[in-house]
Amino acid sequence: MSTPSDSDSPRADSGAPQRPEPNLLRSNTLRNPAGLFDLPPDESRTLQDIVANLQRVPEPLVDETMPDPFVLRLTSSSPGGARTAGLWLIATTNDQPFAFRLYRFAGGTWVPHMVDGRHCAIFPEGKLPAWWNAGELDPLAPDLPRDLVLARWAPEIDVRNGLLTLHYTARDRSGILRSAYATATAIDGEWTDHGFLDINVRVRDVAPDYPGGPAGENPLVGMIDGHVASAIDPEGRERTFLLTKVDGNGLNWTDPVTGQMRKAPTPILSHEFRQEATGRIELVGKAKVLHTNGPHHDGLIEGQFVVNENGQSYLIYSAGFFGNSEYRTYIARLDLLAHNVVGERILIDSDSPALGGQWNGPGHPAFVRLGEGLYAMYLHVWRNGTDYGKDGDQRKAIQRHVSFRDLEGRPCEPFLVEERFTG
């Protein structure tokens, strides 16, 4: 998620690749398209299944505002057991009195998860962590609207070592955006908040020529969008990393030499960590810069997610102002251990046929594996005719598909299914 100050950046040429020609489709092989997603743990779907049941105009997963959607598939062997097996959905909740309400996929639709007659949230009303912001202004951007001041953003759940770990963003009592985490043994059970990680950088770490301002000579910058990824090193050890974004776009200043408006860069940092049986996270070594924004990103990159397919890791992330049609999503090849990102290209933007001509600003993706080389991609969008400046936050969550295999099952460059087969 980004701040309203991003909207003053002109969009550069994205260099989007030419749209591929549509392929011939096979006949329908499934009677119930909802069955594509509500999979038993021992079943999978193929690209042919998705193509034969193509939804050309996406509909919102739920009617409510759902920024930064994250979907997780739990199995009977996951923490929580058979009772919680299936698909779960959470999203950014901003200034609500609760944080991260739970939705469950059942009977072909997303429904609120109810406990004792109440819609269950990871942090229920009256049980928000004490360190969270209660209205204190961001010292770097004191004019933010209330929904961005009381930030409860970008929840993601990592399943590891018998625990569920929620990584999320919240603003502390001094107004600084923090990357924090909580743990539980069942998704709808009691969650233990562990507070925020001490990983925020200072402005001059990313913008050495910052001249100072109302927040001081070298203030802390917000850290947002925690996402966990892992890689196997040459010795065969699994190493785990927390990827976070430096929210440099939240700080603006006038360059004393050129008189032009400036923003700090927004690098995505990689923090190696270990997690104890108690859930506590221990950082290993110093953070590394994984990727950073360029002139064509309109001031920022964010909302990172890693997918491993075809013997290759891919980094998927968004760029541009979150609040209108300029928001879009990129994909690039990633070497997590070497901190290297190459081959960037647009995966989906507002001109994509996959949005059915009714939506724009697709971003902050999350992926759930459906089958060999096939993923459901969840992201938020704006309905055509709406934007943050005019309507406030009206982002809806939709689902599209990304395939790393062609129709014959051969590995290929990843593509957006609803874009390639629309025609």
PDB file of C-alpha atoms in Angstrom, residues 256-385:
ATOM      1  CA  PRO A 256      17.364  22.604  -2.566  1.00  0.00           C
ATOM      2  CA  VAL A 257      19.409  22.615  -5.796  1.00  0.00           C
ATOM      3  CA  THR A 258      16.844  21.860  -8.516  1.00  0.00           C
ATOM      4  CA  GLY A 259      13.682  22.998  -6.747  1.00  0.00           C
ATOM      5  CA  GLN A 260      11.972  19.764  -7.832  1.00  0.00           C
ATOM      6  CA  MET A 261       9.902  17.521  -5.601  1.00  0.00           C
ATOM      7  CA  ARG A 262      11.781  14.429  -4.420  1.00  0.00           C
ATOM      8  CA  LYS A 263      10.884  11.127  -2.790  1.00  0.00           C
ATOM      9  CA  ALA A 264      13.103   8.525  -1.199  1.00  0.00           C
ATOM     10  CA  PRO A 265      13.541   5.250  -3.110  1.00  0.00           C
ATOM     11  CA  THR A 266      11.420   2.235  -2.143  1.00  0.00           C
ATOM     12  CA  PRO A 267      13.763  -0.759  -2.094  1.00  0.00           C
ATOM     13  CA  ILE A 268      12.462  -4.218  -1.282  1.00  0.00           C
ATOM     14  CA  LEU A 269      14.749  -5.560   1.434  1.00  0.00           C
ATOM     15  CA  SER A 270      15.505  -9.192   2.203  1.00  0.00           C
ATOM     16  CA  HIS A 271      15.965 -10.087   5.889  1.00  0.00           C
ATOM     17  CA  GLU A 272      17.129 -13.638   6.596  1.00  0.00           C
ATOM     18  CA  PHE A 273      15.608 -15.047   9.805  1.00  0.00           C
ATOM     19  CA  ARG A 274      15.111 -18.088  11.981  1.00  0.00           C
ATOM     20  CA  GLN A 275      11.935 -18.779  13.936  1.00  0.00           C
ATOM     21  CA  GLU A 276      11.966 -20.450  17.338  1.00  0.00           C
ATOM     22  CA  ALA A 277       9.404 -22.998  18.528  1.00  0.00           C
ATOM     23  CA  THR A 278       7.814 -20.232  20.608  1.00  0.00           C
ATOM     24  CA  GLY A 279       7.164 -18.290  17.398  1.00  0.00           C
ATOM     25  CA  ARG A 280       9.763 -15.640  18.122  1.00  0.00           C
ATOM     26  CA  ILE A 281      11.693 -14.495  15.040  1.00  0.00           C
ATOM     27  CA  GLU A 282      15.449 -13.976  15.171  1.00  0.00           C
ATOM     28  CA  LEU A 283      17.028 -11.956  12.359  1.00  0.00           C
ATOM     29  CA  VAL A 284      20.227 -13.340  10.808  1.00  0.00           C
ATOM     30  CA  GLY A 285      22.785 -10.835   9.590  1.00  0.00           C
ATOM     31  CA  LYS A 286      22.044  -7.555   7.849  1.00  0.00           C
ATOM     32  CA  ALA A 287      19.252  -6.842   5.405  1.00  0.00           C
ATOM     33  CA  LYS A 288      20.070  -6.947   1.693  1.00  0.00           C
ATOM     34  CA  VAL A 289      18.539  -4.876  -1.104  1.00  0.00           C
ATOM     35  CA  LEU A 290      16.632  -7.305  -3.305  1.00  0.00           C
ATOM     36  CA  HIS A 291      15.099  -4.857  -5.796  1.00  0.00           C
ATOM     37  CA  THR A 292      14.400  -1.136  -6.005  1.00  0.00           C
ATOM     38  CA  ASN A 293      12.208   1.164  -8.037  1.00  0.00           C
ATOM     39  CA  GLY A 294      13.290   2.724 -11.306  1.00  0.00           C
ATOM     40  CA  PRO A 295      12.031   5.762 -13.270  1.00  0.00           C
ATOM     41  CA  HIS A 296       9.307   3.674 -14.963  1.00  0.00           C
ATOM     42  CA  HIS A 297       7.755   2.591 -11.628  1.00  0.00           C
ATOM     43  CA  ASP A 298       6.145   5.975 -10.891  1.00  0.00           C
ATOM     44  CA  GLY A 299       7.838   6.398  -7.544  1.00  0.00           C
ATOM     45  CA  LEU A 300       7.547   2.998  -5.887  1.00  0.00           C
ATOM     46  CA  ILE A 301       7.407  -0.781  -5.955  1.00  0.00           C
ATOM     47  CA  GLU A 302       5.583  -2.806  -3.272  1.00  0.00           C
ATOM     48  CA  GLY A 303       3.284  -5.748  -2.545  1.00  0.00           C
ATOM     49  CA  GLN A 304       5.933  -8.382  -3.296  1.00  0.00           C
ATOM     50  CA  PHE A 305       5.188 -12.121  -3.579  1.00  0.00           C
ATOM     51  CA  VAL A 306       7.481 -15.018  -4.539  1.00  0.00           C
ATOM     52  CA  VAL A 307       6.491 -18.078  -6.603  1.00  0.00           C
ATOM     53  CA  ASN A 308       8.806 -21.020  -7.353  1.00  0.00           C
ATOM     54  CA  GLU A 309       8.153 -22.865 -10.626  1.00  0.00           C
ATOM     55  CA  ASN A 310      10.081 -24.445 -13.518  1.00  0.00           C
ATOM     56  CA  GLY A 311      13.202 -24.552 -11.318  1.00  0.00           C
ATOM     57  CA  GLN A 312      13.081 -20.768 -11.112  1.00  0.00           C
ATOM     58  CA  SER A 313      11.912 -18.242  -8.520  1.00  0.00           C
ATOM     59  CA  TYR A 314       9.753 -15.326  -9.627  1.00  0.00           C
ATOM     60  CA  LEU A 315       9.162 -12.022  -7.861  1.00  0.00           C
ATOM     61  CA  ILE A 316       5.741 -10.499  -8.484  1.00  0.00           C
ATOM     62  CA  TYR A 317       5.165  -6.933  -7.268  1.00  0.00           C
ATOM     63  CA  SER A 318       3.172  -3.773  -7.933  1.00  0.00           C
ATOM     64  CA  ALA A 319       4.109  -0.214  -8.881  1.00  0.00           C
ATOM     65  CA  GLY A 320       2.471   3.197  -9.202  1.00  0.00           C
ATOM     66  CA  PHE A 321      -0.114   5.071  -7.150  1.00  0.00           C
ATOM     67  CA  PHE A 322      -2.383   2.556  -5.405  1.00  0.00           C
ATOM     68  CA  GLY A 323      -5.485   4.737  -5.705  1.00  0.00           C
ATOM     69  CA  ASN A 324      -6.254   4.782  -9.433  1.00  0.00           C
ATOM     70  CA  SER A 325      -5.666   3.113 -12.792  1.00  0.00           C
ATOM     71  CA  GLU A 326      -1.896   3.724 -12.679  1.00  0.00           C
ATOM     72  CA  TYR A 327      -1.373   0.795 -10.298  1.00  0.00           C
ATOM     73  CA  ARG A 328      -0.101  -2.319 -12.092  1.00  0.00           C
ATOM     74  CA  THR A 329       1.743  -5.565 -11.419  1.00  0.00           C
ATOM     75  CA  TYR A 330       5.110  -6.827 -12.694  1.00  0.00           C
ATOM     76  CA  ILE A 331       6.843 -10.199 -12.743  1.00  0.00           C
ATOM     77  CA  ALA A 332      10.605 -10.856 -12.855  1.00  0.00           C
ATOM     78  CA  ARG A 333      13.040 -13.718 -12.332  1.00  0.00           C
ATOM     79  CA  LEU A 334      14.528 -13.860  -8.843  1.00  0.00           C
ATOM     80  CA  ASP A 335      17.678 -15.324  -7.296  1.00  0.00           C
ATOM     81  CA  LEU A 336      16.898 -14.958  -3.608  1.00  0.00           C
ATOM     82  CA  LEU A 337      20.322 -16.049  -2.365  1.00  0.00           C
ATOM     83  CA  ALA A 338      22.201 -13.734  -4.734  1.00  0.00           C
ATOM     84  CA  HIS A 339      19.747 -10.842  -4.139  1.00  0.00           C
ATOM     85  CA  ASN A 340      19.244 -10.531  -7.872  1.00  0.00           C
ATOM     86  CA  VAL A 341      16.114  -9.625  -9.894  1.00  0.00           C
ATOM     87  CA  VAL A 342      16.161  -9.627 -13.722  1.00  0.00           C
ATOM     88  CA  GLY A 343      13.842  -9.790 -16.719  1.00  0.00           C
ATOM     89  CA  GLU A 344      11.070  -7.560 -15.396  1.00  0.00           C
ATOM     90  CA  ARG A 345       7.880  -7.250 -17.435  1.00  0.00           C
ATOM     91  CA  ILE A 346       4.265  -6.293 -16.801  1.00  0.00           C
ATOM     92  CA  LEU A 347       2.030  -9.181 -15.763  1.00  0.00           C
ATOM     93  CA  ILE A 348      -1.256  -7.244 -15.547  1.00  0.00           C
ATOM     94  CA  ASP A 349      -2.220  -3.590 -15.871  1.00  0.00           C
ATOM     95  CA  SER A 350      -5.397  -1.577 -16.422  1.00  0.00           C
ATOM     96  CA  ASP A 351      -5.428  -2.319 -20.167  1.00  0.00           C
ATOM     97  CA  SER A 352      -5.477  -6.089 -19.702  1.00  0.00           C
ATOM     98  CA  PRO A 353      -8.408  -7.971 -21.294  1.00  0.00           C
ATOM     99  CA  ALA A 354      -8.342 -10.129 -18.143  1.00  0.00           C
ATOM    100  CA  LEU A 355     -10.180  -7.307 -16.332  1.00  0.00           C
ATOM    101  CA  GLY A 356     -13.162  -7.582 -18.681  1.00  0.00           C
ATOM    102  CA  GLY A 357     -13.241  -3.843 -19.399  1.00  0.00           C
ATOM    103  CA  GLN A 358     -14.802  -3.141 -15.982  1.00  0.00           C
ATOM    104  CA  TRP A 359     -11.834  -2.837 -13.610  1.00  0.00           C
ATOM    105  CA  ASN A 360      -8.497  -1.034 -13.356  1.00  0.00           C
ATOM    106  CA  GLY A 361      -5.486  -0.604 -11.065  1.00  0.00           C
ATOM    107  CA  PRO A 362      -4.718  -4.319 -10.462  1.00  0.00           C
ATOM    108  CA  GLY A 363      -2.170  -4.821  -7.690  1.00  0.00           C
ATOM    109  CA  HIS A 364      -0.784  -6.363  -4.500  1.00  0.00           C
ATOM    110  CA  PRO A 365      -1.016  -9.983  -5.685  1.00  0.00           C
ATOM    111  CA  ALA A 366      -1.153 -13.230  -3.711  1.00  0.00           C
ATOM    112  CA  PHE A 367      -0.918 -16.718  -5.236  1.00  0.00           C
ATOM    113  CA  VAL A 368      -2.396 -20.124  -4.362  1.00  0.00           C
ATOM    114  CA  ARG A 369      -1.228 -23.229  -6.218  1.00  0.00           C
ATOM    115  CA  LEU A 370      -4.011 -25.129  -8.022  1.00  0.00           C
ATOM    116  CA  GLY A 371      -1.964 -27.712  -9.920  1.00  0.00           C
ATOM    117  CA  GLU A 372       1.289 -28.328 -11.739  1.00  0.00           C
ATOM    118  CA  GLY A 373       2.508 -24.888 -12.813  1.00  0.00           C
ATOM    119  CA  LEU A 374      -0.954 -23.346 -12.299  1.00  0.00           C
ATOM    120  CA  TYR A 375      -1.939 -20.684  -9.749  1.00  0.00           C
ATOM    121  CA  ALA A 376      -4.920 -18.656  -8.691  1.00  0.00           C
ATOM    122  CA  MET A 377      -3.831 -15.014  -8.385  1.00  0.00           C
ATOM    123  CA  TYR A 378      -5.720 -12.749  -5.993  1.00  0.00           C
ATOM    124  CA  LEU A 379      -5.373  -8.965  -6.262  1.00  0.00           C
ATOM    125  CA  HIS A 380      -7.307  -5.786  -5.660  1.00  0.00           C
ATOM    126  CA  VAL A 381      -8.785  -3.531  -8.325  1.00  0.00           C
ATOM    127  CA  TRP A 382     -10.867  -0.381  -8.725  1.00  0.00           C
ATOM    128  CA  ARG A 383     -14.173  -0.487 -10.561  1.00  0.00           C
ATOM    129  CA  ASN A 384     -14.011   1.771 -13.610  1.00  0.00           C
ATOM    130  CA  GLY A 385     -15.098   5.282 -12.627  1.00  0.00           C
TER     131      GLY A 385
END
